[in-house]
Short mmCIF file of C-alpha atoms and ligand atoms in Angstrom, two decimals:
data_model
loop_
_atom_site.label_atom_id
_atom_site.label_comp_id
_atom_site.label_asym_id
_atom_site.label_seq_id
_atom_site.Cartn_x
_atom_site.Cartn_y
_atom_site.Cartn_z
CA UNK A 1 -6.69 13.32 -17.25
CA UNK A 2 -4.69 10.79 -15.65
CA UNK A 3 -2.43 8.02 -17.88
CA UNK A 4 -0.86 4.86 -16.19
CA UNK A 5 1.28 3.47 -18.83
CA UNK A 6 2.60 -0.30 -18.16
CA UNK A 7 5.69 -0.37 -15.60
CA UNK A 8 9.29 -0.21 -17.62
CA UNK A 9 10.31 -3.87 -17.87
CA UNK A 10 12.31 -5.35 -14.81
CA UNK A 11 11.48 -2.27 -12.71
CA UNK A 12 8.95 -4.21 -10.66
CA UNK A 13 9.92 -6.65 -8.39
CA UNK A 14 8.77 -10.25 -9.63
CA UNK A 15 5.77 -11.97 -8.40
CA UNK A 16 7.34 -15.08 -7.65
CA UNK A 17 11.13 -15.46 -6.50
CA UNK A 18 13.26 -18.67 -5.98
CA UNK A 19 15.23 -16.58 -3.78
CA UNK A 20 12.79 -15.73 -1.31
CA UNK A 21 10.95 -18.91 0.02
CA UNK A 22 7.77 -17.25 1.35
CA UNK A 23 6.93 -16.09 -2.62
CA UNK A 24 6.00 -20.20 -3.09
CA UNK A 25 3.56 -20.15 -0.50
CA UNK A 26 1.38 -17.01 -1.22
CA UNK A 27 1.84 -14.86 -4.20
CA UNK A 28 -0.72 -15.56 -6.55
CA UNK A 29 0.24 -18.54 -9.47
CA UNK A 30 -1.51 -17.25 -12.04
CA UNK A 31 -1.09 -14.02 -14.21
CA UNK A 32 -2.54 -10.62 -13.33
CA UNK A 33 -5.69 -10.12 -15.46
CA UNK A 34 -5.78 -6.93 -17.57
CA UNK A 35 -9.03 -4.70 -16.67
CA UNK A 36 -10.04 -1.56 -17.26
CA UNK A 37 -8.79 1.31 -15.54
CA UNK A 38 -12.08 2.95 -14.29
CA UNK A 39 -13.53 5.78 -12.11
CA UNK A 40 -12.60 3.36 -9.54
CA UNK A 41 -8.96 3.00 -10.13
CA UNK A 42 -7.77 6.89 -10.76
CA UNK A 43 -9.80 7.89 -7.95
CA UNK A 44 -8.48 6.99 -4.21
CA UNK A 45 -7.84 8.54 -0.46
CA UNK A 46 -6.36 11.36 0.15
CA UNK A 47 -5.64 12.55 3.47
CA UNK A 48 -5.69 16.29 5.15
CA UNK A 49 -3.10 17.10 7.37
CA UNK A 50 -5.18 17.98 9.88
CA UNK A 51 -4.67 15.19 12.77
CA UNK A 52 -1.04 14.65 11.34
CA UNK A 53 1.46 16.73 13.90
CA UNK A 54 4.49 17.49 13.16
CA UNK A 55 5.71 15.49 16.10
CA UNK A 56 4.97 11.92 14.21
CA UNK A 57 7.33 13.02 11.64
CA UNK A 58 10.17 12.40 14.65
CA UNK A 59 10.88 8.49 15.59
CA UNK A 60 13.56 9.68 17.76
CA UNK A 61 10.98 11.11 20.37
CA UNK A 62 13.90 13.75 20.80
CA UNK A 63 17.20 12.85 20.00
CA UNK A 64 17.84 10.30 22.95
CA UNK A 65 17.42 7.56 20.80
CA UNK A 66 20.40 4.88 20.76
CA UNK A 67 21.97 4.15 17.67
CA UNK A 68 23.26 6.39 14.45
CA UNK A 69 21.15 9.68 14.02
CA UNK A 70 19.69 9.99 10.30
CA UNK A 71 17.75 12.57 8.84
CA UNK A 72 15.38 10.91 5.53
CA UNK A 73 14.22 13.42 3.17
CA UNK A 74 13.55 13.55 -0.22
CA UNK A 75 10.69 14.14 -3.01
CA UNK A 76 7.65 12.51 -3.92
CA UNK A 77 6.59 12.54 -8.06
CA UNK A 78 5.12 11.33 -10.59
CA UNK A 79 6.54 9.73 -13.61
CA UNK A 80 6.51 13.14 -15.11
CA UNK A 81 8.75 14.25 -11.87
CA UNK A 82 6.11 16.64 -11.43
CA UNK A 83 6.23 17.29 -7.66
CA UNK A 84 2.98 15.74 -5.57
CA UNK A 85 2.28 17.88 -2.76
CA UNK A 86 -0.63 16.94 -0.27
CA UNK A 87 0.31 12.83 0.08
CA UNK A 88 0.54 10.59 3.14
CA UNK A 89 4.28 9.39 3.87
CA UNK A 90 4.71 6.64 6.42
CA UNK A 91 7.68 5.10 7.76
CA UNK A 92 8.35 1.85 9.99
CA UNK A 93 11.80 0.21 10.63
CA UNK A 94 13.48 -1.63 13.32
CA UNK A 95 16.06 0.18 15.81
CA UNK A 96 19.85 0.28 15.87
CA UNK A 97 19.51 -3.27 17.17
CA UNK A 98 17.44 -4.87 14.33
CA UNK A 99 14.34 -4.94 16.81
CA UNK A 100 10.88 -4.02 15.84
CA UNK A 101 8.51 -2.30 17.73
CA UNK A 102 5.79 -5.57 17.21
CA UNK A 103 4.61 -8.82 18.89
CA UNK A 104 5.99 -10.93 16.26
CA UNK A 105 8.94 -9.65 16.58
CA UNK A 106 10.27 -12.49 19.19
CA UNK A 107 14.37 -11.83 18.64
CA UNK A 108 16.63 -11.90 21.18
CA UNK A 109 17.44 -7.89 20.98
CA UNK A 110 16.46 -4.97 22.90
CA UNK A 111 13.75 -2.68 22.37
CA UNK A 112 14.80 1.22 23.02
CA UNK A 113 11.78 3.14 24.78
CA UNK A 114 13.23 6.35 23.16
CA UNK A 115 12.71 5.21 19.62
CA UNK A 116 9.12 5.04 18.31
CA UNK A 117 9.56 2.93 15.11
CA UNK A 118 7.06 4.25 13.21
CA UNK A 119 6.35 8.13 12.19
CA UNK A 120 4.21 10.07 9.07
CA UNK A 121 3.90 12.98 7.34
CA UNK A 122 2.07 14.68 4.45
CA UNK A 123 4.60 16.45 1.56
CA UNK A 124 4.70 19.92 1.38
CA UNK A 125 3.91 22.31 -1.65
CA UNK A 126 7.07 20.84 -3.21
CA UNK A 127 6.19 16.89 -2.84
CA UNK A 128 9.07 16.76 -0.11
CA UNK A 129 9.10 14.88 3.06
CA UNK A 130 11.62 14.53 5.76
CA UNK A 131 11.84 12.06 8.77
CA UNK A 132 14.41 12.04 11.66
CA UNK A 133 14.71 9.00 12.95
CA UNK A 134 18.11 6.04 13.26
CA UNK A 135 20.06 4.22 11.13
CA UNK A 136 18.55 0.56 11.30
CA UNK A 137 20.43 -2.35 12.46
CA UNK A 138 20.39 -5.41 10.09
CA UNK A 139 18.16 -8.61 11.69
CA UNK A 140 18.17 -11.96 10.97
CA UNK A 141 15.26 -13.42 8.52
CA UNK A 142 14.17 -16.63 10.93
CA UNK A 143 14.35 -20.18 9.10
CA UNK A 144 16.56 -19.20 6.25
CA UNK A 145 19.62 -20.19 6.93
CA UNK A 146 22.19 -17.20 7.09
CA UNK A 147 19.86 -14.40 5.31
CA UNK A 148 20.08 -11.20 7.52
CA UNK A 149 18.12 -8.17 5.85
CA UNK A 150 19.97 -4.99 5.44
CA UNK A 151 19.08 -2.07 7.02
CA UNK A 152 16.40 -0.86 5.57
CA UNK A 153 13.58 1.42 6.14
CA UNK A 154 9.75 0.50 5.36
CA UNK A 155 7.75 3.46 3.35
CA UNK A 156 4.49 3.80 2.45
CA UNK A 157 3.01 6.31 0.54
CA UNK A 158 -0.57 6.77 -1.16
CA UNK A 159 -0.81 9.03 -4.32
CA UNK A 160 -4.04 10.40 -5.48
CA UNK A 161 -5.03 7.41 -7.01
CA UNK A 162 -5.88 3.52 -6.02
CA UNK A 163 -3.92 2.80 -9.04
CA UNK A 164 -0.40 4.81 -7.53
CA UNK A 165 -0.25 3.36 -4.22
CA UNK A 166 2.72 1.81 -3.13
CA UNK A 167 4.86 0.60 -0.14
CA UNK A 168 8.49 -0.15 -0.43
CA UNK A 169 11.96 -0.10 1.40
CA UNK A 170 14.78 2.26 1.43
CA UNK A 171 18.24 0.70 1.48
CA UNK A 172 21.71 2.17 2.98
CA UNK A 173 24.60 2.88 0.24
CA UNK A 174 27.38 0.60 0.72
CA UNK A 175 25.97 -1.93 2.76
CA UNK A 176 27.41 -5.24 1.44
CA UNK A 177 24.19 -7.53 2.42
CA UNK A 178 22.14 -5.11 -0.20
CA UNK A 179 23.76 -7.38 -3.36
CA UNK A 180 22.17 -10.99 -1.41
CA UNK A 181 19.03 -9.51 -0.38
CA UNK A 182 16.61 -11.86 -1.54
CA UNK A 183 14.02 -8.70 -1.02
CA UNK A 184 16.22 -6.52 -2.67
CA UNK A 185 17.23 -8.90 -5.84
CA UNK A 186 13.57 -9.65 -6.56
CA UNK A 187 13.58 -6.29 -8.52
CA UNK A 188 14.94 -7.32 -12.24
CA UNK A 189 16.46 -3.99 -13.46
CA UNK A 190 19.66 -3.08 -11.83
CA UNK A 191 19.02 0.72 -12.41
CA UNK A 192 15.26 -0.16 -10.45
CA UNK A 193 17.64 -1.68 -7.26
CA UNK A 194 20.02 1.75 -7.41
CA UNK A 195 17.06 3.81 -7.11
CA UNK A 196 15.80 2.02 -3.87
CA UNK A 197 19.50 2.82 -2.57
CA UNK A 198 19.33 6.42 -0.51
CA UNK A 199 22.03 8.69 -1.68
CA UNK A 200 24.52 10.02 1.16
CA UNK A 201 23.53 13.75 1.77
CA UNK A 202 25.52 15.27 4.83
CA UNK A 203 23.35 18.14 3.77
CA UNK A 204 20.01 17.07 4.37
CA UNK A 205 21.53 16.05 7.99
CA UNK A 206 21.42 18.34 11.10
CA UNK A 207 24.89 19.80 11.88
CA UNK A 208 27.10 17.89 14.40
CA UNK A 209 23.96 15.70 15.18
CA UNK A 210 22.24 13.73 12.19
CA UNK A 211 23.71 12.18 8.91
CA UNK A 212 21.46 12.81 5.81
CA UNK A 213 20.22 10.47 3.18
CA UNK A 214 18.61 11.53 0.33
CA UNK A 215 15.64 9.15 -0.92
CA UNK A 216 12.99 10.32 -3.72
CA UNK A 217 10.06 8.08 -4.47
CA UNK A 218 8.56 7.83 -7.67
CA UNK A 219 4.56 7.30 -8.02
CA UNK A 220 2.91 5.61 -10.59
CA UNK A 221 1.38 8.23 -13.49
CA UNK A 222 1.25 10.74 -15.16
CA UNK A 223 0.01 14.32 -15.15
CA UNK A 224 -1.99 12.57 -12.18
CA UNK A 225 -2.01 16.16 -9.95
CA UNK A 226 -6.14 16.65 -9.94
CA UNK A 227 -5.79 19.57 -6.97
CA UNK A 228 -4.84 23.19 -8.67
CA UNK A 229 -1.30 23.23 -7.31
CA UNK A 230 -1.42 22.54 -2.97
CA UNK A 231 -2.48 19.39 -2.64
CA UNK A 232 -5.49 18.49 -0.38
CA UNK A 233 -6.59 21.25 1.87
CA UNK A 234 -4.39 22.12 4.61
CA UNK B 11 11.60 14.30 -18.13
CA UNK B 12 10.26 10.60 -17.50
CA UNK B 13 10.82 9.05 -14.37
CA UNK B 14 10.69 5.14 -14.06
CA UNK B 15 8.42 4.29 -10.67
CA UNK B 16 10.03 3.14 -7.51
CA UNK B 17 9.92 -0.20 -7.26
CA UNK B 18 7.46 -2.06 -4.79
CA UNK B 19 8.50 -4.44 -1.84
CA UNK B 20 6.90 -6.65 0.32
CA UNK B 21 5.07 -5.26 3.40
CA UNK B 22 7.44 -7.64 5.96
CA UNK B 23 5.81 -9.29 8.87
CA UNK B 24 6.27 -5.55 11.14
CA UNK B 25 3.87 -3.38 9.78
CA UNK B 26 4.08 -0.99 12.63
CA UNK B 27 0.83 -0.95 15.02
CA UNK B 28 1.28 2.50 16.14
CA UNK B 29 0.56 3.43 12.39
CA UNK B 30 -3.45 4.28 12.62
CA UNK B 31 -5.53 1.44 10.81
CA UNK B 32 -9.68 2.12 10.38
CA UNK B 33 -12.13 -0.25 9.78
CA UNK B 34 -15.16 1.01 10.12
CA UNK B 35 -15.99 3.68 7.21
CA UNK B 36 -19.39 4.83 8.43
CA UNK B 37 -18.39 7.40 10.78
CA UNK B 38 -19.46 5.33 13.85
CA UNK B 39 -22.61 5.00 11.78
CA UNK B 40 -23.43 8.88 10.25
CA UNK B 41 -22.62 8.02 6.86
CA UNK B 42 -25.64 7.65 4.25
CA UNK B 43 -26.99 4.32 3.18
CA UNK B 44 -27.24 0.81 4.52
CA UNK B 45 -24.79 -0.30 6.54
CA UNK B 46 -22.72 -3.12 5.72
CA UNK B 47 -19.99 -5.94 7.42
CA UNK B 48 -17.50 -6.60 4.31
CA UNK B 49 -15.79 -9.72 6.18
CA UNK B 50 -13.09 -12.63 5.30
CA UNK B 51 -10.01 -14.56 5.67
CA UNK B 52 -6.63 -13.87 3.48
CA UNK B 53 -4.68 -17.77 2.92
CA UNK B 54 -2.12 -18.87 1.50
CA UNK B 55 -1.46 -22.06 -0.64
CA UNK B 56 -2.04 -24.96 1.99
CA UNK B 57 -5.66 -22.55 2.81
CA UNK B 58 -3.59 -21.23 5.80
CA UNK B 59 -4.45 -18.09 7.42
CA UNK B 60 -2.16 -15.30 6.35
CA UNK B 61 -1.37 -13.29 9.09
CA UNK B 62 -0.21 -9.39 10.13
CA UNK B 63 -1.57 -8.91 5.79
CA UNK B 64 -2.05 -5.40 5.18
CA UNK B 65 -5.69 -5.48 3.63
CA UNK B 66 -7.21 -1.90 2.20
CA UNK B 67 -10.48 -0.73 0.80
CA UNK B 68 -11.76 2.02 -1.52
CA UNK B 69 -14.93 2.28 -2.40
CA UNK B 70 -17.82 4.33 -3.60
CA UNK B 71 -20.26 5.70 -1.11
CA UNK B 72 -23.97 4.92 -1.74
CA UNK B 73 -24.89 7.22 -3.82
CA UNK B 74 -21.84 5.99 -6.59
CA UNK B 75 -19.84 8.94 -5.90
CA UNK B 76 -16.02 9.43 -4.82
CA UNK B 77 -14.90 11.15 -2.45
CA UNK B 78 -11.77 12.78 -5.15
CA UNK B 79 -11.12 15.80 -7.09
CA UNK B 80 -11.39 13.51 -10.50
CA UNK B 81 -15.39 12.45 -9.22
CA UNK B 82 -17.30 16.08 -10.32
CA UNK B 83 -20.56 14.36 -10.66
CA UNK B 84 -23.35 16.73 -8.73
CA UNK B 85 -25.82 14.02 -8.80
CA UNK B 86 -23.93 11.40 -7.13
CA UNK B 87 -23.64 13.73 -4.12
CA UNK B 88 -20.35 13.93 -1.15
CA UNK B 89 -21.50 12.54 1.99
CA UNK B 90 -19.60 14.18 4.80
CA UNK B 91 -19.49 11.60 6.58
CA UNK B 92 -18.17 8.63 4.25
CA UNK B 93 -14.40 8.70 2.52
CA UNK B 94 -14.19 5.74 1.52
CA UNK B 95 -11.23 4.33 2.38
CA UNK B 96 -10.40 1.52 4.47
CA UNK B 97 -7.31 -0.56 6.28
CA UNK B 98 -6.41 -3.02 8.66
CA UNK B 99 -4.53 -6.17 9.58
CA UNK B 100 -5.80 -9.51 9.36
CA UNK B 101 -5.67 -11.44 13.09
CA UNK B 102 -3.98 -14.86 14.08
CA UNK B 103 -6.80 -16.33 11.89
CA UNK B 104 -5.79 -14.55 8.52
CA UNK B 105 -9.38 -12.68 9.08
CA UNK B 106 -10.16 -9.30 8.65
CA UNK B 107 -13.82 -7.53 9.00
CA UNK B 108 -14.65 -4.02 8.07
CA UNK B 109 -18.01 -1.98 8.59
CA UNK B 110 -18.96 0.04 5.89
CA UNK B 111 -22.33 1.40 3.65
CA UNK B 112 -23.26 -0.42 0.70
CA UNK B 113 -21.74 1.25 -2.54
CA UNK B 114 -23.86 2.46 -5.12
CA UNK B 115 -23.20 1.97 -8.98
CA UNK B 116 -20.71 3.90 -10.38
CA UNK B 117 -20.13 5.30 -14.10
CA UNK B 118 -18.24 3.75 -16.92
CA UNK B 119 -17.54 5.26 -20.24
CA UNK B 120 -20.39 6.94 -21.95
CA UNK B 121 -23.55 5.79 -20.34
CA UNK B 122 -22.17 2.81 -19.28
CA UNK B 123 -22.14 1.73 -15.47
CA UNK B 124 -20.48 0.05 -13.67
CA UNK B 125 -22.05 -2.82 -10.72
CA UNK B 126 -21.60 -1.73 -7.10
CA UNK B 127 -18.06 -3.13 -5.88
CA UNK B 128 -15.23 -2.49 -3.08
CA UNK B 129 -11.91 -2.42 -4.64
CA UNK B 130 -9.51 -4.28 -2.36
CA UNK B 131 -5.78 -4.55 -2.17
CA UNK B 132 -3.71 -6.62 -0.15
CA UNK B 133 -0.08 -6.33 1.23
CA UNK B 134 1.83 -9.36 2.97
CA UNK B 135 5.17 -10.28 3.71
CA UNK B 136 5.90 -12.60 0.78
CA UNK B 137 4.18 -10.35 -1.74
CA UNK B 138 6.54 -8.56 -3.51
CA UNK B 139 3.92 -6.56 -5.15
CA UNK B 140 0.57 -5.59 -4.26
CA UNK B 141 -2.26 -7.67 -5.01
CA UNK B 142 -5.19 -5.52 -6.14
CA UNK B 143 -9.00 -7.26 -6.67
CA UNK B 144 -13.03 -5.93 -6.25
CA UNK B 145 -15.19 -7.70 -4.40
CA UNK B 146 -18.85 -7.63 -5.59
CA UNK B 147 -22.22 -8.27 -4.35
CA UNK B 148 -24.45 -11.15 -4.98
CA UNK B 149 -27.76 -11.01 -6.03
CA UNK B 150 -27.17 -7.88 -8.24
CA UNK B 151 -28.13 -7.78 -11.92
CA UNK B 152 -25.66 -5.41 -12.77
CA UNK B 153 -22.87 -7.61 -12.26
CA UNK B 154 -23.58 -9.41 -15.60
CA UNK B 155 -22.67 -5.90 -17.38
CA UNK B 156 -19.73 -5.13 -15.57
CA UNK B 157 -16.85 -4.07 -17.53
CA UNK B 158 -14.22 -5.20 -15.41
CA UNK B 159 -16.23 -8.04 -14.27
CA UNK B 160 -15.98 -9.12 -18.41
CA UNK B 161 -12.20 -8.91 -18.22
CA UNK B 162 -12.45 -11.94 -16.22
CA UNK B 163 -12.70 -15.68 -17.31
CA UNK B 164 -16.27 -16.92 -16.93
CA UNK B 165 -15.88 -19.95 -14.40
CA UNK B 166 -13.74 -17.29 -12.10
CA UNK B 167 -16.02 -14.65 -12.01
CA UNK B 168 -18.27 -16.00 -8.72
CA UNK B 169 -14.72 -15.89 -6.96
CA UNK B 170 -15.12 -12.15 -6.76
CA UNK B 171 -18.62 -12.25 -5.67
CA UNK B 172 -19.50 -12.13 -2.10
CA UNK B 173 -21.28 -14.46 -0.36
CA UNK B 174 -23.78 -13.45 2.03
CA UNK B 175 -24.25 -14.65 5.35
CA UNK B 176 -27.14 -12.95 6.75
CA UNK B 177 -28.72 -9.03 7.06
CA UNK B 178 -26.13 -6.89 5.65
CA UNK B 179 -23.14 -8.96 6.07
CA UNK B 180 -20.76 -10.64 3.64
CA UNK B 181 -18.27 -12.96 3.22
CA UNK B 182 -15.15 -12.31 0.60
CA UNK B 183 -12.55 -14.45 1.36
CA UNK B 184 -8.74 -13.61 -0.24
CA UNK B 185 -7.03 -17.36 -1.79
CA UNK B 186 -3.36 -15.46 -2.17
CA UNK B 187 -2.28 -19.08 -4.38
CA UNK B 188 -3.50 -22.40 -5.09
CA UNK B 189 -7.28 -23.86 -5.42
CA UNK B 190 -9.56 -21.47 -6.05
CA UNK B 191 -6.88 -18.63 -6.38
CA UNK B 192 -8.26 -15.21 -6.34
CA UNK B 193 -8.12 -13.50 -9.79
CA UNK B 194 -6.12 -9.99 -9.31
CA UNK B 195 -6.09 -7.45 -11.51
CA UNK B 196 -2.56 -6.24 -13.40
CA UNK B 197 -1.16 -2.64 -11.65
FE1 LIG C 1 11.87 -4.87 7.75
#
C-alpha cells in the first residue's frame, strides 16, 4: 500500500511569504484542513507514452538554438529513492534572453524561432529523464522593484498518485540571484533550497556541444510503485 | 534510504501553451454516464479573476471506479473511454469550464462510501504550493456521510458544494483568499 507521511519541516515552501508580494493577494489565509487520504487521493493519471515522441523531449528543435547548450537529466523517486519509471516529465522555461514563449510575456526581448520553450517526456525503466534544451537567461519580475529571477527551469511531473503531484523549478549552481530569490527563499530548509540547485555534470552533456546538469526530483511517498516493475504500458 | 521530497514552487505566469491541456473528459462524448459541464471562476482576495491558473481534475468515472492500478474493484467497471483526468488554464476572466460524466460514489474504509466528488487542484503564480480541494454535488444525500466532507467545519461545508445552474451543468467557483475562502485540504 501506499504511505504519505507529513512533509519534513521547512522542506515545503511557505504558503504565505513577505518576500514575494503576490502570496498577499491569493494564497489561501487560512490553514490547510486535515482529511482523509482516500481511494481518491492515492489514485491519479497516469499517462502512456504512446503520443509522447521522442522529439518533444528536444526544445532546441536541433541544436540551432541561440544561447548556452544544456543537457537536463536526472531521476525521478520516491521518498524511498525507489526509482518511478512510467511518469510524465514536463519542462517550460524562457530562452537565453529571459523571453517566454507566451502572450503575457510583453518584455522587451527577443523570441528565438529555433527554441520551442516547452518539451516532455515519460522516465524510463530506471525513473530517468533527460531534456536538451538552453541555459535560461534571468528576466525581470515586473513591479518589484529590482527582483530579476534566476535562471531557472519550470518542471512538472505527475506520480502515480493525486496526492504526489508536483511542479517546481530547477535552479543553476552558482548563480548569485539564487540567495534573493524571493521564489527560491520561500522554501524554509536550506538543505530543501540545495536540492532545487542542479549539480554541474559535464557528463550528462554531449561532447564538444552541450553542458550537463544533473537534477533528481523527489515525489511524495512511499513504496507508492502500484505497476510490477515498468511503469504504465509502453 | 529516505529521501526528503523536492520542494514545490509556484506555477509563474508562463505556463507554456504548447504543453497539451484537455478539458473535456468524455471522449468527445463516448464515455459512460451523464454528461456533465463542471464550470467556475478562480479569484483572488479583492474577488479578482486569477488568470493563466493551472486548474486540474481527477475524478471517478460513473460507475465509482478509477482508472489506476490501486482501483481492482470488478464491479465498478473501466470505461475505455473515460480517464479521468483533467487540465486547463483559466481565461482573462479567471474562468475555467470542463466537460465531463457525472462521478459515481466511490468506497471508503470497510463498507463505507464515499459521496460522488471531483477532486480539484489548482496552480497559480503566487501559490507557492498547490492548492488541492473536491468539489461536490448538490442535491445528493450522500454528502451528509462523507468522510472528508466531516473533516470540514460545518458553516464551510456548502463552499465545496456546487451550485447548479441548469441540466447538467454546475457552478464551483475557486476563492484563492479572503471572504468566503475556499477550504483546501493539507498535502
Ligand atoms: Fe519562470
Amino acid at each position: 500500500m501506499v504511505e504519505y507521511a507529513p512533509y519534513p519541516d521547512g522542506s515545503q515552501p511557505t504558503v504565505q511569504s513577505e518576500r514575494y508580494f503576490r502570496t498577499s493577494q491569493l494564497a489561501p489565509s487560512r490553514p490547510f484542513i486535515e482529511a482523509p487520504v482516500t481511494l481518491s487521493e492515492i489514485t491519479g493519471p497516469l499517462f502512456s507514452r504512446e503520443g509522447v515522441v521522442p522529439e518533444e523531449a528536444d526544445l532546441t528543435t536541433g541544436g540551432r538554438a541561440l544561447g548556452q547548450l544544456m543537457v537536463l537529466a536526472g531521476q525521478v523517486l520516491d521518498e524511498d529513492a525507489r526509482p518511478l519509471p512510467g511518469l510524465l516529465v514536463e519542462a517550460w522555461q524562457a530562452n537565453a534572453s529571459g523571453k517566454y514563449r507566451h502572450p503575457v510575456d510583453g518584455r522587451d526581448a527577443p523570441l528565438d524561432p529555433n527554441f520551442t520553450g516547452a518539451g516532455r517526456m515519460v522516465t524510463d525503466s530506471e525513473g530517468r529523464y533527460r531534456f536538451v534544451t538552453i541555459k535560461p537567461g534571468a528576466y525581470p519580475v515586473p513591479n518589484t522593484g529590482n527582483w530579476w529571477r534566476p535562471p531557472h527551469i519550470h518542471l512538472s511531473i505527475y506520480g502515480y498518485a493525486f496526492m504526489s503531484r508536483m511542479i517546481t523549478q530547477m535552479y543553476f549552481p552558482g548563480d548569485p540571484l539564487n540567495e534573493i530569490d524571493s521564489i527560491l527563499m520561500s522554501v524554509p530548509d536550506a538543505e530543501a533550497r540545495n536540492r532545487l540547485v542542479a549539480r554541474d555534470e559535464a557528463a550528462l552533456g554531449i561532447h564538444e556541444h552541450a553542458l550537463g546538469y544533473g537534477f533528481d526530483i523527489v515525489l511524495r511517498g512511499r513504496n507508492q510503485t502500484p505497476m510490477e516493475n515498468e511503469g504504465p504500458a509502453a | 534510504m529516505t529521501l526528503a521530497p523536492t520542494a514545490s514552487q509556484t506555477l509563474g505566469p508562463f505556463f507554456n501553451y504548447a504543453l497539451p491541456l484537455n478539458a473535456d473528459l468524455t471522449g468527445g462524448g463516448k464515455a459512460q454516464g451523464c454528461r456533465i459541464v463542471l464550470r467556475g471562476r478562480v479569484t483572488d482576495v479583492d474577488a479578482a479573476p486569477v488568470r493563466d491558473a493551472l486548474v486540474e481534475i481527477w475524478q471517478a468515472n460513473a460507475a465509482g471506479g478509477y482508472d489506476h492500478p490501486l482501483d481492482r474493484d470488478e464491479v465498478r467497471a473501466r470505461d475505455p473511454h473515460f480517464i479521468g483526468f483533467g487540465r486547463t488554464l483559466t481565461d482573462a476572466e479567471g474562468a475555467f469550464s470542463f466537460t465531463t460524466v457525472m462521478p459515481g460514489p466511490v468506497p471508503f474504509e470497510g463498507n463505507c462510501w464515499q459521496a460522488p466528488h471531483i477532486s480539484v487542484a489548482v496552480f497559480a503564480a503566487g501559490l507557492l504550493r498547490r492548492v488541492r480541494t473536491r468539489a461536490y454535488f448538490p442535491g445528493e444525500a450522500m454528502n451528509e456521510d462523507d468522510p472528508v466532507l466531516a473533516a470540514v467545519p460545518k458553516e464551510r461545508r456548502e463552499l465545496l458544494v456546487a451550485a447548479a445552474e441548469g441540466e447538467g451543468s454546475y457552478r464551483f467557483d475557486i476563492r484563492l483568499r479572503g471572504d468566503n475562502e475556499t477550504p483546501f485540504f493539507g498535502d
